[in-house]
Short mmCIF file of C-alpha atoms in Angstrom, two decimals:
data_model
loop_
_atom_site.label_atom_id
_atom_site.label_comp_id
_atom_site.label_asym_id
_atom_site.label_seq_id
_atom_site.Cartn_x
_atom_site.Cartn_y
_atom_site.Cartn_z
CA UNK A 1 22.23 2.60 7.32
CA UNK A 2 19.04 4.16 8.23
CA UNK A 3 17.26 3.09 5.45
CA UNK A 4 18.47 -1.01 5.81
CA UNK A 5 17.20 -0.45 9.34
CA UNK A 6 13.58 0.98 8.59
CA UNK A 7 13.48 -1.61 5.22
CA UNK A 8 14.17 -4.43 8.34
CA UNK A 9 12.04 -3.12 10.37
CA UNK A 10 9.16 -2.84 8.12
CA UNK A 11 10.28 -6.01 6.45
CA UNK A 12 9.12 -7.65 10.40
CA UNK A 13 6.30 -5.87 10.34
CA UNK A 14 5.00 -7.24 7.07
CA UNK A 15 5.11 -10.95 8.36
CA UNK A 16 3.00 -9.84 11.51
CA UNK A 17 0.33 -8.87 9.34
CA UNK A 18 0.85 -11.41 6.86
CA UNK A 19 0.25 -13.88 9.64
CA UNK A 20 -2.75 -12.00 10.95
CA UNK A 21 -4.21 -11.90 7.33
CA UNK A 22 -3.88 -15.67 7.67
CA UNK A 23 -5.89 -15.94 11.00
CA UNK A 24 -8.76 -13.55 10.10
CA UNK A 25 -8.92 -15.66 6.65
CA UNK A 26 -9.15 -18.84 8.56
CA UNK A 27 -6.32 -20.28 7.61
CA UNK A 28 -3.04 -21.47 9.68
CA UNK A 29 -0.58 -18.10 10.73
CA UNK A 30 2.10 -19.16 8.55
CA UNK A 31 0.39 -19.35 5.40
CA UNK A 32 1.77 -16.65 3.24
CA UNK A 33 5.37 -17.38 4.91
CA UNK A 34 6.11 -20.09 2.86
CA UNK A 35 5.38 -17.67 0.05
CA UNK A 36 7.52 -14.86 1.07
CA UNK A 37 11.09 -16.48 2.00
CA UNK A 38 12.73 -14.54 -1.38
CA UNK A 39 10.38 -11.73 -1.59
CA UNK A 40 11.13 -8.83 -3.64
CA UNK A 41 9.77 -6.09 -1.21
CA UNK A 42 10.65 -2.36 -2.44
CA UNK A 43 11.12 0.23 -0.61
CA UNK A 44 10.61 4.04 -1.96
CA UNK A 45 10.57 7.38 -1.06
CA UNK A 46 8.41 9.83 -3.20
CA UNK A 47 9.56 13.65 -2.69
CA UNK A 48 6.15 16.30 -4.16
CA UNK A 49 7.54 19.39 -4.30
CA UNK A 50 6.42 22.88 -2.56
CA UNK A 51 3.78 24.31 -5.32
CA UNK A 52 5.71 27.85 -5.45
CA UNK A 53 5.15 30.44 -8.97
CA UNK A 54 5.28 29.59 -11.70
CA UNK A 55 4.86 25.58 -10.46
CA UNK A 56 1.40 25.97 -9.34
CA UNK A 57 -1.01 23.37 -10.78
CA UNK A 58 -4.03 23.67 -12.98
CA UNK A 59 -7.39 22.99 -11.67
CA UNK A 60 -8.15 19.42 -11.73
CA UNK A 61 -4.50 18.42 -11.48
CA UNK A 62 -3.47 15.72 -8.98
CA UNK A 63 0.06 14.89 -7.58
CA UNK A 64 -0.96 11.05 -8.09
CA UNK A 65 -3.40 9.61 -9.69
CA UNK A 66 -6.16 7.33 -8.97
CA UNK A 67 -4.47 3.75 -8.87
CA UNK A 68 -4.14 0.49 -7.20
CA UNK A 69 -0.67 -0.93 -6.60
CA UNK A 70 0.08 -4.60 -7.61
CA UNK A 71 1.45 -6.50 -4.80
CA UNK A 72 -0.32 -7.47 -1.73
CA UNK A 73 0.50 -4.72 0.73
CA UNK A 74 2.00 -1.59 0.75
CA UNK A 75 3.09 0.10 3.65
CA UNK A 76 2.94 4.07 3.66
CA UNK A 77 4.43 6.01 6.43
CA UNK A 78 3.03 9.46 7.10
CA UNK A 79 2.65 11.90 10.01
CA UNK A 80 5.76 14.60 10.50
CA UNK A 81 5.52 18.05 9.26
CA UNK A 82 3.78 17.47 6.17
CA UNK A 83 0.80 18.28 4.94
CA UNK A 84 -2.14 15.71 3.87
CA UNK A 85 -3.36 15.10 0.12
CA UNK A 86 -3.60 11.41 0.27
CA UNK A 87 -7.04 10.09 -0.54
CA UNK A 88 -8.26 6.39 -0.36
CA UNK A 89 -11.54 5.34 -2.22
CA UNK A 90 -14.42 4.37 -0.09
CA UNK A 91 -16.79 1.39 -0.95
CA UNK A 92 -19.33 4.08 -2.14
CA UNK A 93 -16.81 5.22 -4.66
CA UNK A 94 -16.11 8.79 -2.58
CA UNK A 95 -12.82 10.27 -1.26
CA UNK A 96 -11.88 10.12 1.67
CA UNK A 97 -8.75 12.13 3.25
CA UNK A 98 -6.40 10.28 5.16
CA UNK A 99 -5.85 12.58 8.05
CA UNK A 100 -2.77 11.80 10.58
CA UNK A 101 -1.13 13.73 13.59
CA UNK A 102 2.82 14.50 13.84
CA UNK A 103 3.23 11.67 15.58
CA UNK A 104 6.05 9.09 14.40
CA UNK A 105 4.85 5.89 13.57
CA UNK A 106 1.71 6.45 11.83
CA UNK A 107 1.18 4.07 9.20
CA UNK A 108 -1.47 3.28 6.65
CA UNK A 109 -1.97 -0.15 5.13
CA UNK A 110 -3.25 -0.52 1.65
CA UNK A 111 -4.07 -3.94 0.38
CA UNK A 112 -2.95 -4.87 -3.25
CA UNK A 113 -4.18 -6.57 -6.78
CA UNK A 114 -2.66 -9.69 -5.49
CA UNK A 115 -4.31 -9.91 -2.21
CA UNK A 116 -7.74 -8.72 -3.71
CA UNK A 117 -7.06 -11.83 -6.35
CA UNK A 118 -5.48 -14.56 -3.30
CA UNK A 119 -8.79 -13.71 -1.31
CA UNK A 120 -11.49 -13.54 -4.28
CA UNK A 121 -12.10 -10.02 -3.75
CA UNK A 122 -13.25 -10.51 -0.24
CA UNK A 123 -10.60 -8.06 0.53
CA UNK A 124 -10.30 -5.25 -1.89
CA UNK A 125 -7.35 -3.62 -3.27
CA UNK A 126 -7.01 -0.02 -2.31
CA UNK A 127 -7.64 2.84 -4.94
CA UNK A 128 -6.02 5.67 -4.02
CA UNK A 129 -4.72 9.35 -5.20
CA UNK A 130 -2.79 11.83 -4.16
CA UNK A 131 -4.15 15.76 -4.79
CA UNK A 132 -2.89 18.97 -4.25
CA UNK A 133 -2.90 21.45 -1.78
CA UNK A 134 -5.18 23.89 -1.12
CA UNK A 135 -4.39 27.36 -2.68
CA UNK A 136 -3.49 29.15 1.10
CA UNK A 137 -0.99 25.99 1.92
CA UNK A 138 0.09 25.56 -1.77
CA UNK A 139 3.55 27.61 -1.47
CA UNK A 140 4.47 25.56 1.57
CA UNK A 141 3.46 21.98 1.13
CA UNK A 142 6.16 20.18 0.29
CA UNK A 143 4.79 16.68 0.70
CA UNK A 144 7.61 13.37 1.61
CA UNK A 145 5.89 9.46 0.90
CA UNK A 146 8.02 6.61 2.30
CA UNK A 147 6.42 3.44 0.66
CA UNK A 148 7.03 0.09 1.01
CA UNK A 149 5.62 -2.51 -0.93
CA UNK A 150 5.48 -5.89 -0.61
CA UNK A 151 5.68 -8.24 -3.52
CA UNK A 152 5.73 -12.33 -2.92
CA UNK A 153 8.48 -14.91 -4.25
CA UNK A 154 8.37 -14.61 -7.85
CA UNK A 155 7.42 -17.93 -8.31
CA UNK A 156 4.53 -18.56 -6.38
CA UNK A 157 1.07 -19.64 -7.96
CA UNK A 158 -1.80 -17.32 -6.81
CA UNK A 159 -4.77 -18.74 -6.79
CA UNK A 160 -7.81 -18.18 -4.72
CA UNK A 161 -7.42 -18.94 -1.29
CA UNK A 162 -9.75 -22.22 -0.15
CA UNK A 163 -11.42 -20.22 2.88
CA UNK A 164 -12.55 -17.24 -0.38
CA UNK A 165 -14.16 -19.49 -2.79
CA UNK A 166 -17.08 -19.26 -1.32
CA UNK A 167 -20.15 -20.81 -3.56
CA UNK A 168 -19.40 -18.93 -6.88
CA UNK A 169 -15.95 -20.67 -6.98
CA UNK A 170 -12.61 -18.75 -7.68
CA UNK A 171 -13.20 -15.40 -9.48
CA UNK A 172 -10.04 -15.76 -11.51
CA UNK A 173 -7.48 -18.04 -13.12
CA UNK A 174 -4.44 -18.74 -11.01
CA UNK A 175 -1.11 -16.92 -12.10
CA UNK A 176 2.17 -17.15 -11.49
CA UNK A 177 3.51 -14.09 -9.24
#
């Protein structure tokens, strides 16, 4: 029951900020609505163990690496009593941490493939990792993801969004989600 509520709840909050995509892009507020009416959102939580003897990792090791995700937005809760190791990709190509407090409803937003494809990469999709612990919080940092992504009707054409063409043209080839 808990988790239909939160997958509800988020499921609300991803047409606010699909409609506020649509206003910052130009274009009318219920743009991507149309395309979302039997969406195949996904909801997931991702459990990385405490780092106790003999589990401890070698150097270089990541709990998740570098990638993008597909869709066009993912929702990751954090905050609580875990510790950090989430990492986003700056536009100079460096790591940043994602730092939060223990307060509920802290939320980051990562855009996906498909949005950096709808808007012609005017908005990029979000590279991101996951590393380890240091050594001193290793034992104890058990670390608990809930991610929710959002993927659009299956059937929808994507193709570059009229207010992204910009004077190069589209980037890429429509596709079918």
């Amino acid at each position: 029951q808990a988790f239909t509520a939160y997958y509800k709840a988020l499921a609300s909050l991803t047409e606010t900020l699909y409609r506020l995509g649509a206003l910052a892009l130009g274009l009318p507020q219920d743009y991507f609505a149309v395309k979302n009416t039997q969406h195949r959102n996904s909801l997931r939580c991702i459990n990385y163990p405490s780092q106790k003897p003999p589990l401890v990792p070698q150097p270089g090791q990541v709990r998740a690496s570098m990638h993008t995700d597909y869709g066009s937005l993912t929702i990751l809760r954090l905050g609580g009593p875990y510790p950090g190791g989430l990492q986003v990709m700056g536009a100079n190509g460096a790591w940043i941490d994602v730092t939060t407090t223990e307060e509920e409803n802290c939320f980051v937003i990562n855009l996906g493939d498909l949005m950096a494809r709808w808007t012609n990469d005017r908005w990029l999709s979000t590279p991101h990792q996951v590393i380890n612990p240091k050594d001193d919080a290793a034992s104890v940092a058990r670390r608990m993801s809930i991610a929710y992504f959002c993927n659009i009707n299956m059937d929808v054409e994507v193709e570059c969004i009229p207010t992204c063409k910009g004077q190069g043209g589209a980037k890429y080839e429509p596709i079918v989600a």
